[in-house]
């Protein structure tokens, strides 16, 4: 993974040098070439792309209509940025719909988008393992980057999961901060501050949007408190340990079949442990999520007679969910209904 990213970054650095040489004397502004599905790491092909995009670039900049160009590292960052930016911003979710973000990393096209962006929003705490290298490689002087989790108290991660200590945050902390509504509110506040920094003329607009949603986060938090504190059962069994902050906020206990990252396969001993736990505590529902295979959750359910149900960690929404108008708040309301049904 990291090797691929370095290849992309070094190919882009070469492209930038060659492009500067070719474009010197030309008044072309930075431009966004047409998206290509095939990732191209050949410097000469990238130069062609850059030149081809250059002539088309002007029109596209006009059609952006003076809006802030905002890149968001995955779905919740996208949703919060859209809610703050309203009609003053064009926000791009870097991770495509239906894609799980833990192993995703940017391709050449995404780096080009970042070079042209005004604001880059990422959650941090290690979920975007690529962010440090990419930020260090960018030439974009106007870019305002915001680590939305800044200022939050982070829960410890499971370093043993990766097998080795890494120099960045990856694996050191539990990155799933947004699943506590009060943390999510703080993330949106940090995002709002970045918008104000990048576009101070519209400060009142961004502040007013933040106030609207800040009330909704408080209401959601109160609803979670009222609903969950009244329920007798507190243990939830989930496919991957995304709900640590949520459980922490509302007095629940999370048992993860897999670890903090959904691609870590449980060994037979772990499976046996989970099955014992489910039986001993009369856990009736095993939660899984849509972007990851439900196989292990189904195995545990089959062994114990429990049901399976979706609990959405909001790491990405499907095309269908997006089309139906789902967002952070609607998914969190659905999650609360599922938790209530499982724990009463
Ligand atoms: Zn996760």
Tab-separated table of C-alpha atoms and ligand atoms in Angstrom:
chain	number	residue	atom	x	y	z
A	1	UNK	CA	0.000	0.000	0.000
A	2	UNK	CA	2.572	2.531	1.108
A	3	UNK	CA	4.812	1.537	-1.786
A	4	UNK	CA	2.026	2.274	-4.259
A	5	UNK	CA	1.480	5.661	-2.700
A	6	UNK	CA	5.170	6.581	-2.857
A	7	UNK	CA	5.228	5.541	-6.502
A	8	UNK	CA	2.254	7.808	-7.151
A	9	UNK	CA	3.844	10.690	-5.267
A	10	UNK	CA	7.236	10.418	-6.964
A	11	UNK	CA	5.603	10.103	-10.390
A	12	UNK	CA	3.652	13.263	-9.596
A	13	UNK	CA	6.762	15.122	-8.476
A	14	UNK	CA	8.370	14.250	-11.824
A	15	UNK	CA	5.239	15.320	-13.635
A	16	UNK	CA	5.268	18.648	-11.845
A	17	UNK	CA	8.868	19.321	-12.882
A	18	UNK	CA	8.273	18.336	-16.490
A	19	UNK	CA	5.023	20.314	-16.568
A	20	UNK	CA	6.706	23.457	-15.260
A	21	UNK	CA	9.363	23.110	-17.977
A	22	UNK	CA	6.749	22.606	-20.698
A	23	UNK	CA	4.340	25.222	-19.461
A	24	UNK	CA	6.829	28.018	-18.807
A	25	UNK	CA	5.840	30.984	-20.928
A	26	UNK	CA	2.286	29.674	-21.092
A	27	UNK	CA	-0.295	31.556	-19.046
A	28	UNK	CA	-2.209	28.412	-18.176
A	29	UNK	CA	-3.679	28.261	-14.705
A	30	UNK	CA	-3.823	25.115	-12.612
A	31	UNK	CA	-6.421	22.869	-14.115
A	32	UNK	CA	-8.244	19.665	-13.443
A	33	UNK	CA	-7.717	17.050	-16.143
A	34	UNK	CA	-10.539	14.688	-17.005
A	35	UNK	CA	-10.772	11.736	-14.647
A	36	UNK	CA	-9.182	8.592	-15.939
A	37	UNK	CA	-10.088	5.178	-14.548
A	38	UNK	CA	-6.712	3.731	-15.298
A	39	UNK	CA	-4.158	4.939	-12.837
A	40	UNK	CA	-1.246	6.235	-14.819
A	41	UNK	CA	2.097	6.462	-13.144
A	42	UNK	CA	4.065	7.123	-16.323
A	43	UNK	CA	5.387	10.660	-16.232
A	44	UNK	CA	5.061	11.239	-19.979
A	45	UNK	CA	1.408	10.156	-20.042
A	46	UNK	CA	0.695	12.444	-17.095
A	47	UNK	CA	2.241	15.369	-18.924
A	48	UNK	CA	-0.104	14.767	-21.856
A	49	UNK	CA	-2.996	14.656	-19.457
A	50	UNK	CA	-1.851	17.915	-17.876
A	51	UNK	CA	-1.530	19.669	-21.221
A	52	UNK	CA	-4.833	18.324	-22.499
A	53	UNK	CA	-6.529	19.450	-19.315
A	54	UNK	CA	-4.977	22.891	-19.533
A	55	UNK	CA	-7.057	24.153	-22.433
A	56	UNK	CA	-10.259	22.853	-20.869
A	57	UNK	CA	-9.331	24.179	-17.444
A	58	UNK	CA	-10.576	27.753	-17.761
A	59	UNK	CA	-14.190	26.849	-18.447
A	60	UNK	CA	-14.289	24.493	-15.542
A	61	UNK	CA	-12.960	27.099	-13.150
A	62	UNK	CA	-15.729	29.464	-14.265
A	63	UNK	CA	-18.373	26.812	-13.724
A	64	UNK	CA	-17.146	26.443	-10.147
A	65	UNK	CA	-18.627	29.928	-9.740
A	66	UNK	CA	-16.165	31.236	-7.151
A	67	UNK	CA	-17.063	28.465	-4.717
A	68	UNK	CA	-14.536	27.071	-2.282
A	69	UNK	CA	-13.122	23.789	-3.534
A	70	UNK	CA	-13.101	21.386	-0.603
A	71	UNK	CA	-11.653	17.871	-0.480
A	72	UNK	CA	-12.933	15.550	2.250
A	73	UNK	CA	-11.021	12.402	3.202
A	74	UNK	CA	-14.080	10.128	3.644
A	75	UNK	CA	-17.834	10.238	4.197
A	76	UNK	CA	-18.406	11.908	7.601
A	77	UNK	CA	-15.861	14.602	6.730
A	78	UNK	CA	-17.718	15.100	3.444
A	79	UNK	CA	-21.105	15.319	5.151
A	80	UNK	CA	-19.899	17.818	7.782
A	81	UNK	CA	-18.131	19.941	5.139
A	82	UNK	CA	-21.266	20.013	2.946
A	83	UNK	CA	-23.353	21.105	5.942
A	84	UNK	CA	-20.956	23.960	6.774
A	85	UNK	CA	-20.215	24.950	3.163
A	86	UNK	CA	-23.796	24.948	1.851
A	87	UNK	CA	-23.971	26.728	-1.489
A	88	UNK	CA	-20.613	28.441	-0.942
A	89	UNK	CA	-18.551	25.289	-1.440
A	90	UNK	CA	-18.054	22.419	-3.825
A	91	UNK	CA	-17.139	19.410	-1.668
A	92	UNK	CA	-15.615	16.209	-3.032
A	93	UNK	CA	-15.620	12.956	-1.050
A	94	UNK	CA	-12.263	11.406	-1.958
A	95	UNK	CA	-13.367	7.848	-1.100
A	96	UNK	CA	-15.999	6.627	-3.599
A	97	UNK	CA	-19.470	5.590	-2.347
A	98	UNK	CA	-19.580	2.007	-1.112
A	99	UNK	CA	-15.837	1.873	-0.380
A	100	UNK	CA	-14.459	1.166	3.070
A	101	UNK	CA	-11.819	3.826	3.934
A	102	UNK	CA	-9.329	1.970	6.188
A	103	UNK	CA	-7.240	0.643	3.278
A	104	UNK	CA	-8.085	3.317	0.713
A	105	UNK	CA	-5.394	5.682	-0.435
A	106	UNK	CA	-5.342	8.484	-2.988
A	107	UNK	CA	-4.453	7.980	-6.651
A	108	UNK	CA	-2.710	10.520	-8.884
A	109	UNK	CA	-6.037	12.188	-9.714
A	110	UNK	CA	-6.844	12.786	-6.048
A	111	UNK	CA	-3.448	14.416	-5.505
A	112	UNK	CA	-4.127	16.720	-8.455
A	113	UNK	CA	-7.477	17.661	-6.906
A	114	UNK	CA	-5.701	18.456	-3.638
A	115	UNK	CA	-3.251	20.685	-5.493
A	116	UNK	CA	-6.208	22.793	-6.672
A	117	UNK	CA	-8.278	22.713	-3.489
A	118	UNK	CA	-8.870	25.547	-1.025
A	119	UNK	CA	-9.655	23.337	1.978
A	120	UNK	CA	-8.735	19.746	2.847
A	121	UNK	CA	-10.707	18.114	5.651
A	122	UNK	CA	-9.535	14.886	7.296
A	123	UNK	CA	-10.492	13.276	10.574
A	124	UNK	CA	-7.013	12.214	11.688
A	125	UNK	CA	-6.130	10.012	14.681
A	126	UNK	CA	-4.627	7.626	12.141
A	127	UNK	CA	-7.576	6.582	9.970
A	128	UNK	CA	-6.114	8.283	6.891
A	129	UNK	CA	-2.750	6.490	7.031
A	130	UNK	CA	-1.678	8.313	3.852
A	131	UNK	CA	-2.261	11.868	4.986
A	132	UNK	CA	1.168	12.782	6.372
A	133	UNK	CA	3.055	11.735	3.204
A	134	UNK	CA	0.537	13.386	0.912
A	135	UNK	CA	0.465	16.711	2.791
A	136	UNK	CA	4.278	16.802	2.777
A	137	UNK	CA	4.296	16.304	-1.003
A	138	UNK	CA	1.807	19.050	-1.939
A	139	UNK	CA	2.894	22.308	-3.583
A	140	UNK	CA	-0.484	23.991	-2.962
A	141	UNK	CA	0.309	27.167	-1.003
A	142	UNK	CA	-3.279	28.346	-0.474
A	143	UNK	CA	-4.526	25.014	0.939
A	144	UNK	CA	-6.075	25.163	4.424
A	145	UNK	CA	-5.836	21.658	5.940
A	146	UNK	CA	-7.813	20.693	8.994
A	147	UNK	CA	-7.480	17.607	11.175
A	148	UNK	CA	-11.049	17.569	12.448
A	149	UNK	CA	-10.332	15.377	15.488
A	150	UNK	CA	-7.868	17.930	16.864
A	151	UNK	CA	-8.616	18.755	20.503
A	152	UNK	CA	-10.532	15.512	21.155
A	153	UNK	CA	-9.475	13.040	23.831
A	154	UNK	CA	-8.465	9.925	21.911
A	155	UNK	CA	-8.910	6.340	23.061
A	156	UNK	CA	-5.913	4.032	22.783
A	157	UNK	CA	-5.778	1.741	19.771
A	158	UNK	CA	-4.485	-1.782	19.525
A	159	UNK	CA	-0.909	-1.486	18.353
A	160	UNK	CA	-0.431	-5.253	18.404
A	161	UNK	CA	-2.981	-5.439	15.600
A	162	UNK	CA	-0.518	-4.120	13.050
A	163	UNK	CA	2.271	-6.337	14.364
A	164	UNK	CA	4.720	-3.454	14.492
A	165	UNK	CA	4.825	0.018	15.958
A	166	UNK	CA	4.484	2.624	13.242
A	167	UNK	CA	5.890	6.113	13.333
A	168	UNK	CA	2.602	7.836	12.433
A	169	UNK	CA	-0.685	7.714	14.344
A	170	UNK	CA	-1.912	4.628	12.502
A	171	UNK	CA	-2.908	1.985	15.052
A	172	UNK	CA	-1.873	4.092	18.028
A	173	UNK	CA	-5.377	5.494	18.614
A	174	UNK	CA	-8.904	4.364	17.985
A	175	UNK	CA	-9.741	6.671	15.054
A	176	UNK	CA	-13.575	6.292	15.104
A	177	UNK	CA	-14.212	9.562	16.971
A	178	UNK	CA	-17.195	10.700	14.844
A	179	UNK	CA	-19.491	7.987	16.250
A	180	UNK	CA	-19.968	10.012	19.431
A	181	UNK	CA	-22.257	12.953	18.531
A	182	UNK	CA	-20.419	15.309	20.887
A	183	UNK	CA	-17.098	14.440	19.222
A	184	UNK	CA	-18.737	14.882	15.824
A	185	UNK	CA	-19.900	18.346	16.873
A	186	UNK	CA	-16.302	19.263	17.765
A	187	UNK	CA	-15.127	17.922	14.393
A	188	UNK	CA	-17.699	20.101	12.626
A	189	UNK	CA	-16.551	23.122	14.658
A	190	UNK	CA	-12.936	22.541	13.566
A	191	UNK	CA	-14.131	22.204	9.972
A	192	UNK	CA	-16.119	25.439	10.281
A	193	UNK	CA	-12.998	27.231	11.555
A	194	UNK	CA	-11.065	26.028	8.501
A	195	UNK	CA	-13.792	27.348	6.176
A	196	UNK	CA	-13.656	30.728	7.931
A	197	UNK	CA	-9.868	30.814	7.554
A	198	UNK	CA	-10.052	29.993	3.836
A	199	UNK	CA	-12.998	32.307	3.103
A	200	UNK	CA	-13.332	35.001	5.827
A	201	UNK	CA	-15.822	37.009	3.708
A	202	UNK	CA	-18.454	34.346	4.382
A	203	UNK	CA	-17.717	33.891	8.072
A	204	UNK	CA	-21.276	34.687	9.206
A	205	UNK	CA	-22.704	32.123	6.797
A	206	UNK	CA	-20.412	29.327	8.032
A	207	UNK	CA	-20.980	30.262	11.701
A	208	UNK	CA	-24.733	30.207	11.200
A	209	UNK	CA	-24.641	26.765	9.541
A	210	UNK	CA	-22.511	25.485	12.399
A	211	UNK	CA	-25.006	26.826	14.980
A	212	UNK	CA	-27.863	24.997	13.225
A	213	UNK	CA	-26.083	21.635	13.321
A	214	UNK	CA	-24.539	22.143	16.735
A	215	UNK	CA	-28.097	22.127	18.154
A	216	UNK	CA	-28.866	18.924	16.258
A	217	UNK	CA	-25.751	17.193	17.648
A	218	UNK	CA	-26.845	18.160	21.182
A	219	UNK	CA	-30.352	16.819	20.527
A	220	UNK	CA	-28.974	13.569	19.118
A	221	UNK	CA	-26.687	13.184	22.148
A	222	UNK	CA	-29.615	13.716	24.533
A	223	UNK	CA	-31.716	11.160	22.642
A	224	UNK	CA	-28.902	8.582	22.875
A	225	UNK	CA	-28.537	9.267	26.622
A	226	UNK	CA	-32.272	9.014	27.321
A	227	UNK	CA	-32.771	5.881	25.229
A	228	UNK	CA	-29.684	3.879	26.148
A	229	UNK	CA	-29.553	4.659	29.870
A	230	UNK	CA	-33.012	3.113	30.267
A	231	UNK	CA	-32.044	-0.237	28.702
A	232	UNK	CA	-31.030	-3.215	30.885
A	233	UNK	CA	-28.355	-4.695	28.583
A	234	UNK	CA	-25.098	-2.909	27.856
A	235	UNK	CA	-23.034	-5.351	25.747
A	236	UNK	CA	-22.879	-5.062	21.983
A	237	UNK	CA	-21.057	-7.507	19.709
A	238	UNK	CA	-19.867	-5.839	16.523
A	239	UNK	CA	-17.954	-7.016	13.467
A	240	UNK	CA	-15.244	-4.347	13.727
A	241	UNK	CA	-14.483	-2.206	16.750
A	242	UNK	CA	-15.748	1.104	15.414
A	243	UNK	CA	-18.024	2.001	18.328
A	244	UNK	CA	-15.553	2.655	21.165
A	245	UNK	CA	-16.353	6.380	21.467
A	246	UNK	CA	-20.080	5.766	21.187
A	247	UNK	CA	-19.937	3.077	23.889
A	248	UNK	CA	-17.762	5.300	26.052
A	249	UNK	CA	-20.246	8.162	25.819
A	250	UNK	CA	-23.332	6.090	26.679
A	251	UNK	CA	-22.111	3.428	29.089
A	252	UNK	CA	-22.102	0.515	26.652
A	253	UNK	CA	-19.499	-2.215	26.274
A	254	UNK	CA	-18.243	-3.135	22.810
A	255	UNK	CA	-16.976	-6.612	21.961
A	256	UNK	CA	-15.376	-6.682	18.517
A	257	UNK	CA	-15.115	-9.886	16.493
A	258	UNK	CA	-12.434	-8.154	14.432
A	259	UNK	CA	-10.213	-5.327	15.597
A	260	UNK	CA	-10.199	-1.619	14.872
A	261	UNK	CA	-9.603	-2.279	11.205
A	262	UNK	CA	-12.175	-4.517	9.492
A	263	UNK	CA	-9.627	-6.536	7.514
A	264	UNK	CA	-8.055	-8.224	10.534
A	265	UNK	CA	-9.443	-11.777	10.465
A	266	UNK	CA	-10.261	-13.337	13.834
A	267	UNK	CA	-8.429	-16.572	14.688
A	268	UNK	CA	-10.362	-19.676	15.906
A	269	UNK	CA	-9.502	-18.921	19.552
A	270	UNK	CA	-10.987	-15.416	19.237
A	271	UNK	CA	-14.098	-16.816	17.548
A	272	UNK	CA	-14.565	-19.334	20.398
A	273	UNK	CA	-14.135	-16.534	22.951
A	274	UNK	CA	-16.784	-14.392	21.213
A	275	UNK	CA	-19.204	-17.308	20.968
A	276	UNK	CA	-18.780	-18.008	24.704
A	277	UNK	CA	-19.347	-14.339	25.472
A	278	UNK	CA	-22.523	-14.212	23.379
A	279	UNK	CA	-23.929	-17.312	25.112
A	280	UNK	CA	-22.911	-16.264	28.633
A	281	UNK	CA	-24.404	-12.771	28.278
A	282	UNK	CA	-27.487	-13.650	26.248
A	283	UNK	CA	-26.475	-11.299	23.448
A	284	UNK	CA	-29.341	-11.460	20.943
A	285	UNK	CA	-27.957	-9.471	18.009
A	286	UNK	CA	-24.571	-9.602	16.266
A	287	UNK	CA	-23.941	-6.327	14.461
A	288	UNK	CA	-22.247	-6.162	11.093
A	289	UNK	CA	-21.797	-3.372	8.560
A	290	UNK	CA	-22.619	-2.996	4.914
A	291	UNK	CA	-19.154	-2.260	3.525
A	292	UNK	CA	-17.514	-5.351	5.017
A	293	UNK	CA	-18.331	-9.043	4.460
A	294	UNK	CA	-20.872	-10.256	7.070
A	295	UNK	CA	-19.311	-13.745	7.070
A	296	UNK	CA	-17.813	-13.775	10.581
A	297	UNK	CA	-20.862	-12.070	12.120
A	298	UNK	CA	-23.050	-14.705	10.441
A	299	UNK	CA	-20.843	-17.524	11.745
A	300	UNK	CA	-21.142	-16.248	15.319
A	301	UNK	CA	-24.906	-15.768	14.894
A	302	UNK	CA	-25.358	-19.274	13.515
A	303	UNK	CA	-23.379	-20.852	16.364
A	304	UNK	CA	-25.321	-19.000	19.054
A	305	UNK	CA	-28.810	-18.538	17.630
A	306	UNK	CA	-28.414	-14.744	17.677
A	307	UNK	CA	-29.744	-12.536	14.871
A	308	UNK	CA	-27.586	-10.286	12.689
A	309	UNK	CA	-28.329	-6.620	12.144
A	310	UNK	CA	-26.591	-3.618	10.557
A	311	UNK	CA	-24.952	-1.033	12.822
A	312	UNK	CA	-23.467	1.588	10.523
A	313	UNK	CA	-20.057	3.053	11.470
A	314	UNK	CA	-20.568	5.836	8.892
A	315	UNK	CA	-17.239	5.115	7.237
A	316	UNK	CA	-18.934	5.353	3.872
A	317	UNK	CA	-22.497	5.249	2.578
A	318	UNK	CA	-23.690	3.218	-0.382
A	319	UNK	CA	-24.988	4.879	-3.566
A	320	UNK	CA	-28.512	3.840	-2.541
A	321	UNK	CA	-28.200	5.432	0.886
A	322	UNK	CA	-26.847	8.647	-0.614
A	323	UNK	CA	-29.649	8.759	-3.196
A	324	UNK	CA	-32.253	8.268	-0.482
A	325	UNK	CA	-30.939	11.374	1.283
A	326	UNK	CA	-29.269	9.592	4.207
A	327	UNK	CA	-26.730	11.600	6.205
A	328	UNK	CA	-24.907	11.509	9.544
A	329	UNK	CA	-28.052	12.304	11.512
A	330	UNK	CA	-30.399	9.846	9.773
A	331	UNK	CA	-27.858	7.009	10.052
A	332	UNK	CA	-27.232	7.778	13.744
A	333	UNK	CA	-31.024	7.718	14.344
A	334	UNK	CA	-31.190	4.315	12.612
A	335	UNK	CA	-28.246	3.081	14.693
A	336	UNK	CA	-30.026	4.135	17.883
A	337	UNK	CA	-33.140	2.152	16.862
A	338	UNK	CA	-30.994	-0.931	16.226
A	339	UNK	CA	-29.203	-0.546	19.556
A	340	UNK	CA	-32.499	-0.137	21.375
A	341	UNK	CA	-33.979	-3.254	19.754
A	342	UNK	CA	-30.870	-5.292	20.584
A	343	UNK	CA	-30.460	-4.167	24.203
A	344	UNK	CA	-34.012	-3.975	25.608
B	1	LIG	ZN1	-13.256	1.479	11.110
